[in-house]
Structures are given as C-alpha cells and as structure tokens.
XYZ file of N, CA and C in Angstrom:
456
model
N 14.571 61.891 53.995
C 14.763 61.331 52.672
C 15.915 62.028 51.951
N 16.042 63.350 52.088
C 17.116 64.071 51.416
C 18.480 63.578 51.879
N 18.616 63.214 53.155
C 19.897 62.742 53.662
C 20.300 61.424 53.012
N 19.345 60.613 52.615
C 19.632 59.344 51.951
C 19.939 59.574 50.474
N 19.270 60.520 49.847
C 19.433 60.744 48.418
C 20.795 61.324 48.055
N 21.356 62.169 48.891
C 22.632 62.795 48.527
C 23.766 61.791 48.388
N 23.961 60.839 49.307
C 25.021 59.849 49.069
C 24.778 59.031 47.798
N 23.533 58.696 47.525
C 23.211 57.971 46.298
C 23.524 58.831 45.083
N 23.158 60.088 45.123
C 23.450 61.015 44.043
C 24.951 61.075 43.776
N 25.742 61.175 44.821
C 27.187 61.261 44.648
C 27.765 59.973 44.101
N 27.227 58.846 44.509
C 27.693 57.570 43.973
C 27.412 57.500 42.477
N 26.248 57.942 42.054
C 25.911 57.956 40.632
C 26.814 58.919 39.886
N 27.124 60.045 40.498
C 27.910 61.093 39.857
C 29.285 60.592 39.424
N 29.893 59.715 40.192
C 31.251 59.279 39.884
C 31.329 57.958 39.120
N 30.200 57.338 38.831
C 30.224 56.079 38.084
C 30.612 56.366 36.642
N 31.714 55.777 36.215
C 32.153 55.915 34.832
C 32.841 54.621 34.431
N 32.123 53.744 33.758
C 32.712 52.495 33.325
C 33.542 52.689 32.076
N 34.538 51.858 31.899
C 35.341 51.921 30.669
C 35.941 50.554 30.389
N 36.383 50.390 29.157
C 36.998 49.133 28.759
C 38.341 48.972 29.448
N 38.796 47.736 29.669
C 40.129 47.539 30.232
C 41.175 48.191 29.336
N 42.290 48.689 29.898
C 43.298 49.386 29.110
C 43.857 48.579 27.958
N 43.878 47.224 28.072
C 44.471 46.413 27.025
C 43.443 45.878 26.028
N 42.217 46.340 26.111
C 41.175 45.850 25.205
C 41.456 46.319 23.778
N 41.487 45.380 22.855
C 41.739 45.731 21.460
C 40.563 45.368 20.577
N 39.691 44.499 21.045
C 38.511 44.113 20.282
C 37.290 44.819 20.842
N 36.236 44.836 20.065
C 34.973 45.368 20.560
C 34.919 46.891 20.539
N 33.963 47.439 21.280
C 33.750 48.890 21.261
C 34.965 49.650 21.783
N 35.118 50.864 21.292
C 36.202 51.703 21.790
C 35.929 52.058 23.247
N 36.956 52.545 23.912
C 36.803 52.936 25.312
C 35.695 53.978 25.443
N 35.622 54.920 24.505
C 34.588 55.962 24.545
C 33.199 55.352 24.415
N 33.033 54.378 23.508
C 31.736 53.752 23.305
C 31.328 52.889 24.489
N 32.280 52.340 25.220
C 32.004 51.425 26.309
C 31.804 52.142 27.650
N 32.085 53.431 27.709
C 31.978 54.175 28.965
C 30.514 54.354 29.350
N 30.199 54.120 30.598
C 28.836 54.296 31.076
C 28.446 55.762 31.070
N 29.420 56.636 31.284
C 29.115 58.061 31.303
C 28.559 58.500 32.643
N 28.306 59.768 32.727
C 27.771 60.339 33.946
C 26.309 60.688 33.689
N 25.378 60.128 34.432
C 23.962 60.357 34.159
C 23.477 61.752 34.556
N 24.312 62.529 35.230
C 23.889 63.853 35.685
C 24.420 64.947 34.773
N 25.718 64.908 34.462
C 26.342 65.987 33.693
C 27.289 65.411 32.652
N 27.657 66.237 31.679
C 28.656 65.857 30.692
C 30.017 66.363 31.149
N 31.056 65.955 30.480
C 32.440 66.303 30.796
C 32.939 65.447 31.941
N 34.192 65.640 32.316
C 34.838 64.854 33.366
C 34.899 65.659 34.647
N 34.376 65.089 35.702
C 34.395 65.727 37.013
C 34.738 64.660 38.058
N 35.284 65.117 39.179
C 35.642 64.211 40.275
C 35.371 64.923 41.591
N 35.601 64.238 42.694
C 35.498 64.813 44.043
C 34.180 65.533 44.309
N 33.038 64.987 43.925
C 31.797 65.746 44.103
C 31.381 65.856 45.561
N 30.862 67.008 45.902
C 30.211 67.186 47.199
C 28.764 67.558 46.925
N 27.837 66.877 47.570
C 26.414 67.158 47.406
C 25.862 67.849 48.634
N 25.136 68.935 48.397
C 24.570 69.728 49.482
C 23.167 70.192 49.100
N 22.439 70.665 50.082
C 21.136 71.270 49.828
C 21.191 72.701 50.328
N 21.004 73.641 49.410
C 20.921 75.064 49.730
C 19.662 75.610 49.071
N 18.916 76.416 49.797
C 17.741 77.093 49.238
C 16.799 76.123 48.534
N 16.532 74.964 49.143
C 15.623 73.952 48.605
C 16.037 73.410 47.233
N 17.326 73.461 46.941
C 17.863 72.872 45.714
C 19.020 71.953 46.092
N 19.193 70.926 45.281
C 20.339 70.044 45.419
C 21.498 70.685 44.651
N 22.665 70.669 45.265
C 23.852 71.245 44.639
C 24.968 70.207 44.622
N 25.694 70.140 43.521
C 26.883 69.312 43.423
C 28.039 70.230 43.045
N 29.087 70.185 43.876
C 30.309 70.958 43.655
C 31.442 69.964 43.394
N 31.835 69.787 42.131
C 32.905 68.840 41.810
C 34.203 69.541 41.403
N 35.246 68.752 41.261
C 36.488 69.177 40.627
C 36.328 68.960 39.132
N 36.751 69.919 38.340
C 36.815 69.725 36.894
C 38.053 68.874 36.626
N 37.867 67.683 36.105
C 38.977 66.751 35.886
C 39.641 67.020 34.545
N 40.872 67.454 34.621
C 41.657 67.775 33.429
C 43.122 67.765 33.834
N 44.035 67.833 32.872
C 45.439 68.022 33.257
C 45.567 69.285 34.110
N 46.546 69.300 35.012
C 46.676 70.407 35.965
C 46.659 71.780 35.300
N 47.281 71.909 34.139
C 47.325 73.229 33.513
C 45.982 73.665 32.939
N 44.969 72.784 32.979
C 43.618 73.116 32.522
C 42.612 73.104 33.677
N 43.011 72.652 34.826
C 42.123 72.497 35.990
C 42.124 73.815 36.779
N 41.625 74.883 36.139
C 41.793 76.236 36.660
C 40.487 76.897 37.075
N 39.426 76.129 37.188
C 38.122 76.697 37.547
C 37.234 75.608 38.130
N 36.127 76.044 38.692
C 35.113 75.126 39.200
C 33.768 75.450 38.566
N 33.020 74.407 38.224
C 31.626 74.516 37.833
C 30.801 73.943 38.987
N 29.522 74.273 39.020
C 28.598 73.669 39.982
C 27.355 73.239 39.214
N 26.577 72.372 39.832
C 25.348 71.873 39.227
C 24.250 71.901 40.278
N 23.058 72.333 39.880
C 21.946 72.369 40.830
C 20.715 71.729 40.202
N 19.843 71.251 41.085
C 18.617 70.594 40.636
C 17.519 70.795 41.669
N 16.294 71.027 41.220
C 15.181 71.089 42.168
C 14.637 69.708 42.520
N 15.006 68.681 41.685
C 14.349 67.384 41.812
C 15.258 66.164 41.593
N 16.550 66.357 41.446
C 17.520 65.297 41.169
C 17.343 64.666 39.790
N 16.534 65.280 38.948
C 16.334 64.804 37.587
C 16.802 65.853 36.587
N 16.371 67.071 36.773
C 16.716 68.179 35.878
C 17.839 68.983 36.500
N 18.958 69.106 35.752
C 20.166 69.733 36.276
C 20.528 70.993 35.512
N 20.968 71.998 36.237
C 21.453 73.244 35.659
C 22.941 73.361 35.946
N 23.708 73.622 34.892
C 25.134 73.840 35.067
C 25.372 75.325 35.371
N 26.177 75.577 36.389
C 26.589 76.931 36.750
C 28.091 76.997 36.443
N 28.442 77.494 35.246
C 29.845 77.442 34.835
C 30.722 78.456 35.567
N 31.934 78.016 35.814
C 32.999 78.864 36.366
C 32.548 79.685 37.574
N 32.026 78.994 38.567
C 31.607 79.686 39.790
C 32.802 80.268 40.534
N 33.971 79.670 40.309
C 35.224 80.211 40.826
C 36.298 79.936 39.783
N 37.004 80.987 39.408
C 38.076 80.903 38.424
C 39.375 81.293 39.115
N 40.462 80.696 38.689
C 41.753 80.974 39.315
C 42.091 82.471 39.322
N 41.609 83.215 38.367
C 41.882 84.657 38.304
C 41.320 85.398 39.519
N 40.368 84.784 40.233
C 39.765 85.429 41.410
C 40.367 84.927 42.720
N 41.504 84.233 42.625
C 42.226 83.750 43.805
C 43.664 84.254 43.682
N 44.012 85.248 44.480
C 45.284 85.974 44.325
C 46.515 85.070 44.320
N 46.546 84.041 45.114
C 47.750 83.234 45.285
C 47.776 81.980 44.425
N 46.680 81.621 43.808
C 46.616 80.373 43.039
C 47.233 80.556 41.657
N 48.053 79.590 41.242
C 48.661 79.687 39.920
C 48.677 78.367 39.163
N 48.143 77.308 39.762
C 48.015 76.039 39.051
C 46.829 75.281 39.630
N 46.663 74.067 39.290
C 45.478 73.253 39.541
C 44.693 73.584 40.808
N 43.372 73.508 40.664
C 42.450 73.661 41.802
C 41.584 72.399 41.848
N 41.332 71.881 43.065
C 40.571 70.641 43.180
C 39.937 70.511 44.569
N 39.124 69.461 44.734
C 38.517 69.049 46.009
C 37.726 70.159 46.703
N 36.665 70.675 46.053
C 35.893 71.754 46.661
C 34.913 71.277 47.721
N 34.535 72.234 48.561
C 33.518 72.016 49.590
C 32.877 73.366 49.873
N 31.596 73.386 50.166
C 30.895 74.648 50.410
C 30.068 74.568 51.688
N 29.885 75.726 52.324
C 28.997 75.842 53.477
C 28.270 77.177 53.388
N 27.173 77.283 54.131
C 26.435 78.541 54.224
C 26.490 79.021 55.664
N 26.709 80.306 55.844
C 26.730 80.901 57.183
C 26.176 82.316 57.067
N 25.083 82.578 57.765
C 24.478 83.913 57.813
C 24.197 84.479 56.423
N 23.703 83.648 55.527
C 23.309 84.103 54.199
C 24.439 84.257 53.205
N 25.642 83.889 53.577
C 26.783 83.929 52.663
C 27.274 82.500 52.468
N 27.862 82.256 51.324
C 28.327 80.924 50.965
C 29.846 80.938 50.890
N 30.456 80.000 51.591
C 31.914 79.911 51.661
C 32.345 78.645 50.933
N 33.340 78.806 50.093
C 33.812 77.741 49.225
C 35.269 77.457 49.566
N 35.553 76.219 49.913
C 36.909 75.799 50.284
C 37.430 74.883 49.182
N 38.713 74.949 48.897
C 39.291 74.179 47.806
C 40.804 74.094 47.990
N 41.400 73.121 47.348
C 42.864 73.009 47.318
C 43.353 73.642 46.020
N 44.569 74.228 46.084
C 45.129 74.829 44.870
C 46.650 74.745 44.877
N 47.193 74.715 43.703
C 48.614 74.704 43.385
C 49.216 73.319 43.619
N 49.863 72.833 42.609
C 50.538 71.545 42.666
C 51.946 71.790 43.199
N 52.113 71.635 44.488
C 53.379 71.959 45.145
C 54.438 70.924 44.767
N 55.498 71.393 44.118
C 56.574 70.518 43.676
C 57.896 70.798 44.387
N 57.947 71.852 45.213
C 59.168 72.161 45.965
C 58.786 72.963 47.210
N 59.694 73.051 48.175
C 59.414 73.670 49.469
C 59.086 75.151 49.389
N 59.522 75.851 48.361
C 59.259 77.284 48.238
C 57.910 77.593 47.596
N 57.193 76.584 47.129
C 55.904 76.801 46.458
C 54.813 77.139 47.467
N 53.904 77.989 47.043
C 52.740 78.344 47.856
C 51.585 77.470 47.415
N 50.890 76.883 48.353
C 49.731 76.064 48.024
C 49.015 75.647 49.284
N 47.820 75.154 49.129
C 47.059 74.696 50.277
C 45.575 74.898 50.075
N 44.886 75.173 51.178
C 43.436 75.331 51.174
C 43.078 76.792 50.979
N 42.235 77.056 49.985
C 41.768 78.408 49.719
C 40.345 78.592 50.211
N 39.965 79.849 50.386
C 38.608 80.207 50.803
C 38.098 81.289 49.864
N 36.875 81.117 49.399
C 36.215 82.118 48.569
C 34.801 82.308 49.115
N 34.170 83.432 48.786
C 32.849 83.742 49.324
C 31.942 84.298 48.232
N 30.645 84.068 48.403
C 29.629 84.573 47.479
C 28.321 84.778 48.235
N 27.456 85.590 47.681
C 26.115 85.765 48.240
C 25.135 84.741 47.689
N 25.602 83.870 46.785
C 24.750 82.864 46.156
C 25.488 81.535 46.085
N 24.783 80.416 46.226
C 25.451 79.124 46.062
C 25.921 78.893 44.629
N 25.440 79.699 43.690
C 25.843 79.601 42.289
C 27.016 80.514 41.958
N 27.547 81.201 42.977
C 28.649 82.125 42.747
C 28.178 83.380 42.042
N 29.109 84.128 41.489
C 30.531 83.831 41.464
C 31.162 83.998 42.839
N 32.152 83.160 43.109
C 32.902 83.222 44.360
C 34.154 84.049 44.143
N 34.554 84.769 45.172
C 35.766 85.583 45.149
C 36.685 85.132 46.277
N 37.964 84.987 45.982
C 38.934 84.645 47.017
C 38.927 85.700 48.113
N 39.091 85.269 49.368
C 39.028 86.219 50.483
C 40.371 86.431 51.168
N 41.371 85.690 50.777
C 42.685 85.806 51.412
C 43.783 85.956 50.369
N 44.848 86.610 50.727
C 45.991 86.777 49.829
C 46.895 85.557 49.815
N 46.575 84.568 50.641
C 47.365 83.342 50.714
C 46.461 82.205 51.214
N 46.902 80.962 51.083
C 46.084 79.848 51.585
C 46.007 79.865 53.109
N 45.071 79.085 53.643
C 44.963 78.954 55.090
C 46.256 78.425 55.675
N 46.592 78.880 56.866
C 47.807 78.396 57.555
C 47.532 77.088 58.250
C-alpha cells in the first residue's frame, strides 16, 4: 500500500491551479489557486520516501535563483499530519555552491542519510556546478556537504 500512496502523494504535492495569465475578470490569481494540500509556500521537484516508518517529502524551494539557497523537508506518520523540517541543507554547508540549489533526492545506507542535489546556475564554461552530496545521521538533517566540489 505504501508503494501506491507515494506516487499519489507526490501528484497531490505539485497540484497548483491558477487563473489563465490573461484573466482580468473574476477572482485574482491568488484567490483562484488550488494551493498545496500538504504544505504552504512554493515547492517543486518533490521526492517521496519512507524512512523510519515516516513518509518524507524532499522538494526544491521554488524561488528566484538568488533566493533558492536551502532545502526544507516534510515528514508525516500518516499522510495527513505534516511536520516541516526547515533548512535541512543550507548553501553555507556546501563549500562549492554559490547560487541556486534544486532537484533533491535522498537515500539511506548503513544508518546514514545521503542527500543529492543540483547546485549553481552555470552560465559560462568556467563556472563550477553539478550534483552535490551531503550527509546526515537523520532524515531530518541537518545535512553537511561531503565534497569540496560537485561529483565528476
């Protein structure tokens, strides 16, 4: 049953209805948005996992690149009641990251939790960017970067 619930959970997580861009009558775009039934704020790229008998969602914080500098996580024992785990990984804990972070994924191995993510908006050939790795003893973090540079 858990394997069926996670894809459904993720589908619900990203549902956000809004008015067409050219709508001038009726409710404002904010009033017409369906919203996210799990959490507040804007998030994207969610990954749903089960760790320690809890459901976990690891999303990208959706913001302009200069504000997309951290990750939050959300956990639930029952898919109804959700706990926000703020800033489980912050750019300050990743030596090589200096701009946007997105598209997280997590795994557990031997009691440690590994967090993979993309970082830095590469705009020229000399820029450093790619896939980062961070580690924690808890699925709620805090995660710490483990490399001085992205994966090769």
